[in-house]
mmCIF file of C-alpha atoms in Angstrom:
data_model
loop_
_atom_site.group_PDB
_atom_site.id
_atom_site.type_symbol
_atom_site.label_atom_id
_atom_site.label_comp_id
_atom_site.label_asym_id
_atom_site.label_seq_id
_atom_site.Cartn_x
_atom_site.Cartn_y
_atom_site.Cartn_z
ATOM 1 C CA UNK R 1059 -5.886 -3.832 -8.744
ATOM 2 C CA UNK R 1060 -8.057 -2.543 -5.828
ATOM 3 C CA UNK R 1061 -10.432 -3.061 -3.539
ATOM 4 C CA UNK R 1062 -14.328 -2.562 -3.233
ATOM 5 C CA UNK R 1063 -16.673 -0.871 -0.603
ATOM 6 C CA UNK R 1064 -16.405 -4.500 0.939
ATOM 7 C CA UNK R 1065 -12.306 -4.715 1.062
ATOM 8 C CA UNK R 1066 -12.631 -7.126 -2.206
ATOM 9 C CA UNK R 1067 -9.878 -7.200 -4.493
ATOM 10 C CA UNK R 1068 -11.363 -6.242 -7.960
ATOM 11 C CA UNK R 1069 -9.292 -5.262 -11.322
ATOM 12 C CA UNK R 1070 -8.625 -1.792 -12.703
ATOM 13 C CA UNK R 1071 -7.024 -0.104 -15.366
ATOM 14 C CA UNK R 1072 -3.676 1.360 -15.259
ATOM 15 C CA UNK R 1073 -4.030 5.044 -16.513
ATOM 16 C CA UNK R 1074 -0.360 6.127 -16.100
ATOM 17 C CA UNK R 1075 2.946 7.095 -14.017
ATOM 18 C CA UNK R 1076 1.687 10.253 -12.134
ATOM 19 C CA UNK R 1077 5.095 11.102 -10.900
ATOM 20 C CA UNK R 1078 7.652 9.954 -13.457
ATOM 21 C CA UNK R 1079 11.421 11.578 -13.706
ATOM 22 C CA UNK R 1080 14.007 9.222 -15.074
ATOM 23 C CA UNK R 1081 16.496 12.072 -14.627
ATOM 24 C CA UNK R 1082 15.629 11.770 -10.894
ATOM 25 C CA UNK R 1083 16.630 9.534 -7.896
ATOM 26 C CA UNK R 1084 14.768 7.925 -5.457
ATOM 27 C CA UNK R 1085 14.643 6.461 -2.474
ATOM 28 C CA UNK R 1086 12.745 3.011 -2.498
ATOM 29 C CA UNK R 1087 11.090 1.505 -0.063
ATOM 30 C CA UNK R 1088 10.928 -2.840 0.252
ATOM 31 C CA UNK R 1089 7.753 -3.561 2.402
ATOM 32 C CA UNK R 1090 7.985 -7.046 3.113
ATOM 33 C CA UNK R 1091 4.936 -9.579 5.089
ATOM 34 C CA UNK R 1092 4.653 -11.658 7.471
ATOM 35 C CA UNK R 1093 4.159 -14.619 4.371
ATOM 36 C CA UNK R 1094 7.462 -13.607 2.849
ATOM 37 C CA UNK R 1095 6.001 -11.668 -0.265
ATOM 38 C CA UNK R 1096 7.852 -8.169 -1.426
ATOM 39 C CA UNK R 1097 6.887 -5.383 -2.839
ATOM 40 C CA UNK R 1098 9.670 -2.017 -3.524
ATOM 41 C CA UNK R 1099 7.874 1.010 -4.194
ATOM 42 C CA UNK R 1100 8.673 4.962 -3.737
ATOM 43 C CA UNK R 1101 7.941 6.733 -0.226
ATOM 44 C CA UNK R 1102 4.930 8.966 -2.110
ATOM 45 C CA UNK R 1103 3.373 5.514 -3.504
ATOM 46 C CA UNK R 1104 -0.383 5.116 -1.666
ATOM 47 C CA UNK R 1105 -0.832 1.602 0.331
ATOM 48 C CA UNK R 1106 -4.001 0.012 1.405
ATOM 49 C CA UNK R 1107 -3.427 -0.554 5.234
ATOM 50 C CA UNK R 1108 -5.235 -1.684 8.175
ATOM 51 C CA UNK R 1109 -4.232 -2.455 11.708
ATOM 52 C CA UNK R 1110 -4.803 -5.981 13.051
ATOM 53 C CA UNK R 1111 -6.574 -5.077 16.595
ATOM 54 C CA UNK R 1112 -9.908 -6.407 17.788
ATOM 55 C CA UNK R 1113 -11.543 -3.088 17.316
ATOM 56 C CA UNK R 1114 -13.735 -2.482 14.303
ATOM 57 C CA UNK R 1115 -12.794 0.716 13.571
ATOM 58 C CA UNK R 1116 -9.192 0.141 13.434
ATOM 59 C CA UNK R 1117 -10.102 -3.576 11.166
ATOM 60 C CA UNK R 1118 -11.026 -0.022 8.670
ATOM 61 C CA UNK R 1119 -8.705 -0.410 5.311
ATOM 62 C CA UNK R 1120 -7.144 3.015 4.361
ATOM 63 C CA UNK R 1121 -4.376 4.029 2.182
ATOM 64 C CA UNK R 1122 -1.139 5.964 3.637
ATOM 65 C CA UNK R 1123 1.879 6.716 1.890
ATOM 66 C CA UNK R 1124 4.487 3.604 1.694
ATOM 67 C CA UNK R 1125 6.265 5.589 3.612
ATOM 68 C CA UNK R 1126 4.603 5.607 6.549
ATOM 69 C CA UNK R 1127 3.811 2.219 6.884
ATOM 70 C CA UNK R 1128 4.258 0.432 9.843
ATOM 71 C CA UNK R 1129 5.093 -2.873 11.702
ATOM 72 C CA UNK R 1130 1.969 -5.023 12.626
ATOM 73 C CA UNK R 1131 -0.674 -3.131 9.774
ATOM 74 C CA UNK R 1132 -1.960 -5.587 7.477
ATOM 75 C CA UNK R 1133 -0.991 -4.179 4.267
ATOM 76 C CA UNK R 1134 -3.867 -5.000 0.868
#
């Protein structure tokens, strides 16, 4: 999944793992909402964000590592 120009949610193809070592360990992130719903990925995994704040610009959807994701963004 991902989103549109417009911040829709539209389907994509999964090409593959770009960062795959099963001989390696990882720290893993849980990044949990507001609603209750989980998701545990690594701290190099990309994240659609966005802050919830009156101003337009911030409203903006980007994508940050899982790692630094933080309190209050609304997370796509």
């Amino acid at each position: 999944m991902t989103a549109d120009d417009d911040g829709n949610v539209i389907y994509t193809d999964f090409i593959m793992f770009i960062d795959r070592d099963s001989m390696l360990r990882r720290i893993f992130y849980v990044i949990e909402t507001d609603s209750g719903q989980k998701i545990t990925l690594t701290a190099a995994h990309l994240v659609f964000v966005s802050r919830n704040s009156s101003s337009e610009a911030e409203k903006r959807m980007s994508a940050i590592f899982a790692s630094q994701v933080q309190p209050g963004q609304k997370v796509f």
